[in-house]
Amino acid sequence: MNWPATEAHLVSSQRNLARARPPQWTPEGQYLVGGAWICFPRGLSGKGSAGDRAWAAAVVMDRGGVVGRCLVPGQASAPYVPGLLALRLGPLLADVVRRLAPQPDVLLLDGTGRDHPRRAGLALQLGAVLELPTVGVTHRPLTASGDWPADVLGAASPLFIGPDQVATWLRTKQGTHPLVVHPGWRTDLASAVAVATRSLAGHRTPEPLRRARQAARLLREP
DNA sequence: GCGACAG
DNA sequence: ATCTTGTCGC
């Protein structure tokens, strides 16, 4: 699948992805977890615009630590618009992950999955384009709603759109705001939470995402 | 009509 | 995303 480069194309693709039922990937035994992150210039405010400078980083980890990393300076391809995040970040994210070696078995990124106006957020789009299972992790839901879980490490609670659970609040660290874990491409609620949980290393943010963010920021400020 | 709205 | 100081805690 190619990257949808226009709003009309992306929206059309999202409608198809929402109905797609790719074979599910299940975390079993040893698997490599990747994390991808894009950072922007300090001081950038508002929605931004196409051409904004951006720095992308991707890392891949096994249970011992980072086994691969890739850094790519680039630019945003569109302004930020809720529901169309893929238009802004997709091309650069896909680029940095494609160059990552070894390739991960599952990829973590900042974006939603089914929690989306058309039920196909960036995690689904990127996974479909890269043909890689994905799990989304965000600070807050886009469209879904649900009560917070107890302040206990590992506590989870459902996030719904109407009657459908589309994501899970997960307390990734006691005493901190919970994160939203989104099943993405080829993953379901249980797998997404399992991957996110296993990727924790004592911090609120799953380690592959933390490391990717650190790397992207270092690239930004030499 | 108004506000909210992943990063 | 990024802007921001101090502050509480390990």
PDB file of C-alpha atoms (C1' of nucleotides) in Angstrom:
ATOM      1  CA  MET A   1       0.000   0.000   0.000  1.00  0.00           C
ATOM      2  CA  ASN A   2       1.241   3.505  -0.831  1.00  0.00           C
ATOM      3  CA  TRP A   3       1.102   6.507   1.462  1.00  0.00           C
ATOM      4  CA  PRO A   4      -2.079   8.585   0.915  1.00  0.00           C
ATOM      5  CA  ALA A   5      -0.798  12.067   0.081  1.00  0.00           C
ATOM      6  CA  THR A   6      -4.022  14.058  -0.068  1.00  0.00           C
ATOM      7  CA  GLU A   7      -6.849  14.516   2.367  1.00  0.00           C
ATOM      8  CA  ALA A   8      -9.344  12.859   0.042  1.00  0.00           C
ATOM      9  CA  HIS A   9      -7.028   9.903  -0.458  1.00  0.00           C
ATOM     10  CA  LEU A  10      -6.356   9.526   3.237  1.00  0.00           C
ATOM     11  CA  VAL A  11     -10.012   9.719   4.216  1.00  0.00           C
ATOM     12  CA  SER A  12     -10.854   7.123   1.601  1.00  0.00           C
ATOM     13  CA  SER A  13      -8.037   4.902   2.830  1.00  0.00           C
ATOM     14  CA  GLN A  14      -9.191   5.302   6.425  1.00  0.00           C
ATOM     15  CA  ARG A  15     -12.653   4.065   5.511  1.00  0.00           C
ATOM     16  CA  ASN A  16     -11.122   0.971   3.955  1.00  0.00           C
ATOM     17  CA  LEU A  17      -8.776   0.342   6.870  1.00  0.00           C
ATOM     18  CA  ALA A  18     -11.667   0.584   9.296  1.00  0.00           C
ATOM     19  CA  ARG A  19     -13.219  -2.444   7.565  1.00  0.00           C
ATOM     20  CA  ALA A  20      -9.992  -4.364   7.003  1.00  0.00           C
ATOM     21  CA  ARG A  21      -9.519  -7.531   9.013  1.00  0.00           C
ATOM     22  CA  PRO A  22      -5.858  -8.456   8.598  1.00  0.00           C
ATOM     23  CA  PRO A  23      -4.549 -11.584  10.339  1.00  0.00           C
ATOM     24  CA  GLN A  24      -3.850 -10.778  13.959  1.00  0.00           C
ATOM     25  CA  TRP A  25      -0.329 -10.805  15.329  1.00  0.00           C
ATOM     26  CA  THR A  26       0.124 -12.158  18.821  1.00  0.00           C
ATOM     27  CA  PRO A  27       3.041 -11.459  21.145  1.00  0.00           C
ATOM     28  CA  GLU A  28       4.712 -14.785  21.878  1.00  0.00           C
ATOM     29  CA  GLY A  29       8.146 -15.661  23.156  1.00  0.00           C
ATOM     30  CA  GLN A  30      10.926 -13.358  22.096  1.00  0.00           C
ATOM     31  CA  TYR A  31       9.989 -10.491  19.860  1.00  0.00           C
ATOM     32  CA  LEU A  32      11.574  -7.201  18.865  1.00  0.00           C
ATOM     33  CA  VAL A  33       9.707  -4.024  19.770  1.00  0.00           C
ATOM     34  CA  GLY A  34      10.279  -0.863  17.807  1.00  0.00           C
ATOM     35  CA  GLY A  35       9.462   2.711  18.705  1.00  0.00           C
ATOM     36  CA  ALA A  36       9.196   5.701  16.392  1.00  0.00           C
ATOM     37  CA  TRP A  37       9.026   9.382  17.289  1.00  0.00           C
ATOM     38  CA  ILE A  38       9.024  12.739  15.563  1.00  0.00           C
ATOM     39  CA  CYS A  39       9.950  15.967  17.298  1.00  0.00           C
ATOM     40  CA  PHE A  40       9.497  19.537  16.130  1.00  0.00           C
ATOM     41  CA  PRO A  41      11.415  22.772  16.690  1.00  0.00           C
ATOM     42  CA  ARG A  42      11.120  24.269  20.123  1.00  0.00           C
ATOM     43  CA  GLY A  43       8.720  27.162  20.057  1.00  0.00           C
ATOM     44  CA  LEU A  44       6.527  25.852  17.285  1.00  0.00           C
ATOM     45  CA  SER A  45       2.958  26.741  18.215  1.00  0.00           C
ATOM     46  CA  GLY A  46      -0.458  25.907  16.915  1.00  0.00           C
ATOM     47  CA  LYS A  47      -1.172  23.347  14.260  1.00  0.00           C
ATOM     48  CA  GLY A  48       2.002  23.928  12.316  1.00  0.00           C
ATOM     49  CA  SER A  49       2.135  23.677   8.563  1.00  0.00           C
ATOM     50  CA  ALA A  50       3.520  21.643   5.703  1.00  0.00           C
ATOM     51  CA  GLY A  51       7.277  21.962   5.477  1.00  0.00           C
ATOM     52  CA  ASP A  52       7.850  22.387   9.220  1.00  0.00           C
ATOM     53  CA  ARG A  53      11.280  21.069  10.090  1.00  0.00           C
ATOM     54  CA  ALA A  54      11.057  17.768  11.944  1.00  0.00           C
ATOM     55  CA  TRP A  55      13.426  15.113  13.264  1.00  0.00           C
ATOM     56  CA  ALA A  56      12.500  11.454  13.241  1.00  0.00           C
ATOM     57  CA  ALA A  57      14.010   8.603  15.183  1.00  0.00           C
ATOM     58  CA  ALA A  58      13.236   4.926  15.390  1.00  0.00           C
ATOM     59  CA  VAL A  59      14.736   2.305  17.648  1.00  0.00           C
ATOM     60  CA  VAL A  60      14.301  -1.419  17.958  1.00  0.00           C
ATOM     61  CA  MET A  61      14.831  -3.248  21.237  1.00  0.00           C
ATOM     62  CA  ASP A  62      15.052  -6.769  22.514  1.00  0.00           C
ATOM     63  CA  ARG A  63      14.670  -7.556  26.193  1.00  0.00           C
ATOM     64  CA  GLY A  64      18.261  -6.494  26.805  1.00  0.00           C
ATOM     65  CA  GLY A  65      18.177  -3.071  25.189  1.00  0.00           C
ATOM     66  CA  VAL A  66      18.484  -1.195  21.928  1.00  0.00           C
ATOM     67  CA  VAL A  67      19.667  -3.364  19.051  1.00  0.00           C
ATOM     68  CA  GLY A  68      19.080  -0.940  16.217  1.00  0.00           C
ATOM     69  CA  ARG A  69      18.382   2.713  15.614  1.00  0.00           C
ATOM     70  CA  CYS A  70      17.805   5.135  12.785  1.00  0.00           C
ATOM     71  CA  LEU A  71      17.733   8.924  12.632  1.00  0.00           C
ATOM     72  CA  VAL A  72      16.241  10.988   9.830  1.00  0.00           C
ATOM     73  CA  PRO A  73      15.960  14.770   9.634  1.00  0.00           C
ATOM     74  CA  GLY A  74      13.003  15.782   7.505  1.00  0.00           C
ATOM     75  CA  GLN A  75       9.857  17.821   7.433  1.00  0.00           C
ATOM     76  CA  ALA A  76       6.146  17.648   8.132  1.00  0.00           C
ATOM     77  CA  SER A  77       4.029  17.117   5.068  1.00  0.00           C
ATOM     78  CA  ALA A  78       0.902  18.938   6.276  1.00  0.00           C
ATOM     79  CA  PRO A  79      -0.462  20.964   9.186  1.00  0.00           C
ATOM     80  CA  TYR A  80      -1.867  19.100  12.157  1.00  0.00           C
ATOM     81  CA  VAL A  81      -5.565  18.434  11.843  1.00  0.00           C
ATOM     82  CA  PRO A  82      -7.340  16.096  14.274  1.00  0.00           C
ATOM     83  CA  GLY A  83      -8.257  12.946  12.379  1.00  0.00           C
ATOM     84  CA  LEU A  84      -5.657  13.594   9.702  1.00  0.00           C
ATOM     85  CA  LEU A  85      -2.452  13.217  11.699  1.00  0.00           C
ATOM     86  CA  ALA A  86      -1.218  10.699   9.150  1.00  0.00           C
ATOM     87  CA  LEU A  87      -1.061  13.459   6.569  1.00  0.00           C
ATOM     88  CA  ARG A  88       1.371  15.427   8.729  1.00  0.00           C
ATOM     89  CA  LEU A  89       3.584  12.676  10.143  1.00  0.00           C
ATOM     90  CA  GLY A  90       3.030   9.619   7.989  1.00  0.00           C
ATOM     91  CA  PRO A  91       5.619   9.992   5.249  1.00  0.00           C
ATOM     92  CA  LEU A  92       8.496  10.845   7.607  1.00  0.00           C
ATOM     93  CA  LEU A  93       7.507   8.124  10.076  1.00  0.00           C
ATOM     94  CA  ALA A  94       7.324   5.532   7.329  1.00  0.00           C
ATOM     95  CA  ASP A  95      10.702   6.617   6.034  1.00  0.00           C
ATOM     96  CA  VAL A  96      12.530   6.323   9.344  1.00  0.00           C
ATOM     97  CA  VAL A  97      10.980   2.951  10.177  1.00  0.00           C
ATOM     98  CA  ARG A  98      11.732   1.513   6.751  1.00  0.00           C
ATOM     99  CA  ARG A  99      15.403   2.290   7.258  1.00  0.00           C
ATOM    100  CA  LEU A 100      15.478   0.664  10.674  1.00  0.00           C
ATOM    101  CA  ALA A 101      17.467  -2.545  11.032  1.00  0.00           C
ATOM    102  CA  PRO A 102      16.731  -5.067  12.216  1.00  0.00           C
ATOM    103  CA  GLN A 103      13.031  -4.629  11.532  1.00  0.00           C
ATOM    104  CA  PRO A 104      10.864  -4.928  14.678  1.00  0.00           C
ATOM    105  CA  ASP A 105       8.124  -7.524  15.089  1.00  0.00           C
ATOM    106  CA  VAL A 106       5.795  -4.830  16.426  1.00  0.00           C
ATOM    107  CA  LEU A 107       6.046  -1.039  16.401  1.00  0.00           C
ATOM    108  CA  LEU A 108       5.015   1.494  19.044  1.00  0.00           C
ATOM    109  CA  LEU A 109       4.115   5.024  17.998  1.00  0.00           C
ATOM    110  CA  ASP A 110       2.240   8.097  19.226  1.00  0.00           C
ATOM    111  CA  GLY A 111      -1.151   7.903  17.636  1.00  0.00           C
ATOM    112  CA  THR A 112      -4.525   6.267  17.914  1.00  0.00           C
ATOM    113  CA  GLY A 113      -5.916   3.147  16.287  1.00  0.00           C
ATOM    114  CA  ARG A 114      -9.677   2.650  16.288  1.00  0.00           C
ATOM    115  CA  ASP A 115     -10.156   5.713  18.470  1.00  0.00           C
ATOM    116  CA  HIS A 116     -10.739   7.954  15.475  1.00  0.00           C
ATOM    117  CA  PRO A 117     -13.664   9.638  13.667  1.00  0.00           C
ATOM    118  CA  ARG A 118     -13.426   7.002  10.934  1.00  0.00           C
ATOM    119  CA  ARG A 119     -12.007   4.281  13.168  1.00  0.00           C
ATOM    120  CA  ALA A 120      -8.615   4.305  11.493  1.00  0.00           C
ATOM    121  CA  GLY A 121      -5.980   6.444  13.177  1.00  0.00           C
ATOM    122  CA  LEU A 122      -2.279   6.766  12.441  1.00  0.00           C
ATOM    123  CA  ALA A 123      -1.342   3.464  14.087  1.00  0.00           C
ATOM    124  CA  LEU A 124      -3.533   1.561  11.627  1.00  0.00           C
ATOM    125  CA  GLN A 125      -2.373   3.595   8.657  1.00  0.00           C
ATOM    126  CA  LEU A 126       1.330   3.282   9.375  1.00  0.00           C
ATOM    127  CA  GLY A 127       1.049  -0.424  10.087  1.00  0.00           C
ATOM    128  CA  ALA A 128      -0.816  -1.053   6.857  1.00  0.00           C
ATOM    129  CA  VAL A 129       1.691   0.945   4.807  1.00  0.00           C
ATOM    130  CA  LEU A 130       4.697  -0.749   6.417  1.00  0.00           C
ATOM    131  CA  GLU A 131       3.040  -4.139   6.728  1.00  0.00           C
ATOM    132  CA  LEU A 132       4.025  -4.186  10.379  1.00  0.00           C
ATOM    133  CA  PRO A 133       1.942  -4.850  13.501  1.00  0.00           C
ATOM    134  CA  THR A 134       1.541  -1.612  15.463  1.00  0.00           C
ATOM    135  CA  VAL A 135       0.415  -0.375  18.871  1.00  0.00           C
ATOM    136  CA  GLY A 136      -0.509   3.235  19.511  1.00  0.00           C
ATOM    137  CA  VAL A 137       0.234   5.101  22.728  1.00  0.00           C
ATOM    138  CA  THR A 138      -1.170   8.574  23.425  1.00  0.00           C
ATOM    139  CA  HIS A 139      -1.583  10.907  26.371  1.00  0.00           C
ATOM    140  CA  ARG A 140      -5.307  11.168  25.819  1.00  0.00           C
ATOM    141  CA  PRO A 141      -8.072   9.751  23.682  1.00  0.00           C
ATOM    142  CA  LEU A 142      -9.176  11.446  20.467  1.00  0.00           C
ATOM    143  CA  THR A 143     -12.826  10.475  20.374  1.00  0.00           C
ATOM    144  CA  ALA A 144     -13.298   7.742  22.957  1.00  0.00           C
ATOM    145  CA  SER A 145     -14.164   8.160  26.607  1.00  0.00           C
ATOM    146  CA  GLY A 146     -13.900   6.170  29.784  1.00  0.00           C
ATOM    147  CA  ASP A 147     -13.016   6.516  33.454  1.00  0.00           C
ATOM    148  CA  TRP A 148      -9.444   6.366  34.698  1.00  0.00           C
ATOM    149  CA  PRO A 149      -8.146   3.147  36.240  1.00  0.00           C
ATOM    150  CA  ALA A 150      -6.984   2.873  39.837  1.00  0.00           C
ATOM    151  CA  ASP A 151      -3.621   4.403  40.693  1.00  0.00           C
ATOM    152  CA  VAL A 152      -1.866   1.073  40.672  1.00  0.00           C
ATOM    153  CA  LEU A 153       0.821  -0.009  38.196  1.00  0.00           C
ATOM    154  CA  GLY A 154      -0.817  -2.070  35.460  1.00  0.00           C
ATOM    155  CA  ALA A 155      -4.383  -1.034  36.263  1.00  0.00           C
ATOM    156  CA  ALA A 156      -6.480  -0.690  33.118  1.00  0.00           C
ATOM    157  CA  SER A 157      -9.925   0.569  32.179  1.00  0.00           C
ATOM    158  CA  PRO A 158     -11.847   0.612  28.904  1.00  0.00           C
ATOM    159  CA  LEU A 159     -12.295   3.518  26.504  1.00  0.00           C
ATOM    160  CA  PHE A 160     -15.443   3.426  24.418  1.00  0.00           C
ATOM    161  CA  ILE A 161     -16.972   4.910  21.327  1.00  0.00           C
ATOM    162  CA  GLY A 162     -20.616   4.134  21.909  1.00  0.00           C
ATOM    163  CA  PRO A 163     -20.818   0.462  22.856  1.00  0.00           C
ATOM    164  CA  ASP A 164     -17.436  -0.455  21.371  1.00  0.00           C
ATOM    165  CA  GLN A 165     -14.250  -0.587  23.393  1.00  0.00           C
ATOM    166  CA  VAL A 166     -11.591   0.872  21.110  1.00  0.00           C
ATOM    167  CA  ALA A 167      -8.684   1.486  23.493  1.00  0.00           C
ATOM    168  CA  THR A 168      -7.530   1.082  27.082  1.00  0.00           C
ATOM    169  CA  TRP A 169      -6.400   3.470  29.773  1.00  0.00           C
ATOM    170  CA  LEU A 170      -3.275   1.968  31.296  1.00  0.00           C
ATOM    171  CA  ARG A 171      -1.542   3.070  34.451  1.00  0.00           C
ATOM    172  CA  THR A 172       2.038   2.662  33.291  1.00  0.00           C
ATOM    173  CA  LYS A 173       3.454   4.131  36.468  1.00  0.00           C
ATOM    174  CA  GLN A 174       1.901   4.677  39.839  1.00  0.00           C
ATOM    175  CA  GLY A 175       1.243   8.301  40.703  1.00  0.00           C
ATOM    176  CA  THR A 176       1.225   9.498  37.110  1.00  0.00           C
ATOM    177  CA  HIS A 177      -1.465  10.286  34.568  1.00  0.00           C
ATOM    178  CA  PRO A 178      -2.392   7.055  32.755  1.00  0.00           C
ATOM    179  CA  LEU A 179      -1.640   6.550  29.060  1.00  0.00           C
ATOM    180  CA  VAL A 180      -4.014   5.404  26.353  1.00  0.00           C
ATOM    181  CA  VAL A 181      -3.021   2.162  24.619  1.00  0.00           C
ATOM    182  CA  HIS A 182      -4.524   1.627  21.173  1.00  0.00           C
ATOM    183  CA  PRO A 183      -4.632  -1.593  19.210  1.00  0.00           C
ATOM    184  CA  GLY A 184      -3.285  -0.758  15.763  1.00  0.00           C
ATOM    185  CA  TRP A 185      -2.565  -2.778  12.643  1.00  0.00           C
ATOM    186  CA  ARG A 186      -2.885  -6.532  13.260  1.00  0.00           C
ATOM    187  CA  THR A 187      -3.166  -6.124  17.033  1.00  0.00           C
ATOM    188  CA  ASP A 188      -6.122  -6.331  19.394  1.00  0.00           C
ATOM    189  CA  LEU A 189      -6.809  -4.819  22.808  1.00  0.00           C
ATOM    190  CA  ALA A 190      -5.112  -7.616  24.718  1.00  0.00           C
ATOM    191  CA  SER A 191      -2.006  -7.722  22.516  1.00  0.00           C
ATOM    192  CA  ALA A 192      -1.635  -3.956  22.572  1.00  0.00           C
ATOM    193  CA  VAL A 193      -1.723  -3.832  26.347  1.00  0.00           C
ATOM    194  CA  ALA A 194       0.632  -6.809  26.584  1.00  0.00           C
ATOM    195  CA  VAL A 195       3.206  -5.168  24.305  1.00  0.00           C
ATOM    196  CA  ALA A 196       2.981  -1.815  26.057  1.00  0.00           C
ATOM    197  CA  THR A 197       3.242  -3.427  29.466  1.00  0.00           C
ATOM    198  CA  ARG A 198       6.198  -5.561  28.562  1.00  0.00           C
ATOM    199  CA  SER A 199       7.960  -2.508  27.120  1.00  0.00           C
ATOM    200  CA  LEU A 200       7.824  -0.586  30.379  1.00  0.00           C
ATOM    201  CA  ALA A 201      11.118  -0.045  32.157  1.00  0.00           C
ATOM    202  CA  GLY A 202      10.133   1.912  35.226  1.00  0.00           C
ATOM    203  CA  HIS A 203       9.074   5.033  33.396  1.00  0.00           C
ATOM    204  CA  ARG A 204       5.631   6.264  32.389  1.00  0.00           C
ATOM    205  CA  THR A 205       6.468   6.013  28.704  1.00  0.00           C
ATOM    206  CA  PRO A 206       7.263   2.619  27.142  1.00  0.00           C
ATOM    207  CA  GLU A 207      11.016   2.350  26.669  1.00  0.00           C
ATOM    208  CA  PRO A 208      11.170   2.153  22.861  1.00  0.00           C
ATOM    209  CA  LEU A 209       9.240   5.421  22.643  1.00  0.00           C
ATOM    210  CA  ARG A 210      11.396   7.068  25.298  1.00  0.00           C
ATOM    211  CA  ARG A 211      14.559   6.074  23.498  1.00  0.00           C
ATOM    212  CA  ALA A 212      13.245   7.201  20.152  1.00  0.00           C
ATOM    213  CA  ARG A 213      12.211  10.541  21.627  1.00  0.00           C
ATOM    214  CA  GLN A 214      15.634  11.032  23.217  1.00  0.00           C
ATOM    215  CA  ALA A 215      17.335  10.239  19.949  1.00  0.00           C
ATOM    216  CA  ALA A 216      15.106  12.594  17.967  1.00  0.00           C
ATOM    217  CA  ARG A 217      15.765  15.442  20.387  1.00  0.00           C
ATOM    218  CA  LEU A 218      19.501  14.874  20.278  1.00  0.00           C
ATOM    219  CA  LEU A 219      19.342  15.020  16.505  1.00  0.00           C
ATOM    220  CA  ARG A 220      17.415  18.276  16.778  1.00  0.00           C
ATOM    221  CA  GLU A 221      19.958  19.960  19.070  1.00  0.00           C
ATOM    222  CA  PRO A 222      23.477  19.035  18.001  1.00  0.00           C
TER     223      PRO A 222
ATOM    224  C1'  DG B   1     -24.156  27.992  16.512  1.00  0.00           C
ATOM    225  C1'  DC B   2     -20.246  26.684  19.813  1.00  0.00           C
ATOM    226  C1'  DG B   3     -16.595  24.097  21.556  1.00  0.00           C
ATOM    227  C1'  DA B   4     -13.551  20.190  21.335  1.00  0.00           C
ATOM    228  C1'  DC B   5     -10.079  17.922  18.810  1.00  0.00           C
ATOM    229  C1'  DA B   6      -4.083  12.079  18.584  1.00  0.00           C
ATOM    230  C1'  DG B   7       0.712  15.043  17.481  1.00  0.00           C
TER     231       DG B   7
ATOM    232  C1'  DA C   1       4.443  18.307  19.330  1.00  0.00           C
ATOM    233  C1'  DT C   2       6.299  22.578  22.199  1.00  0.00           C
ATOM    234  C1'  DC C   3       5.959  26.540  25.648  1.00  0.00           C
ATOM    235  C1'  DT C   4       7.339  26.667  31.098  1.00  0.00           C
ATOM    236  C1'  DT C   5       9.821  26.727  37.560  1.00  0.00           C
ATOM    237  C1'  DG C   6       9.965  24.853  41.016  1.00  0.00           C
ATOM    238  C1'  DT C   7       9.449  20.883  43.498  1.00  0.00           C
ATOM    239  C1'  DC C   8       8.705  16.354  45.449  1.00  0.00           C
ATOM    240  C1'  DG C   9      10.849  11.809  45.557  1.00  0.00           C
ATOM    241  C1'  DC C  10      14.131   7.868  44.868  1.00  0.00           C
TER     242       DC C  10
END
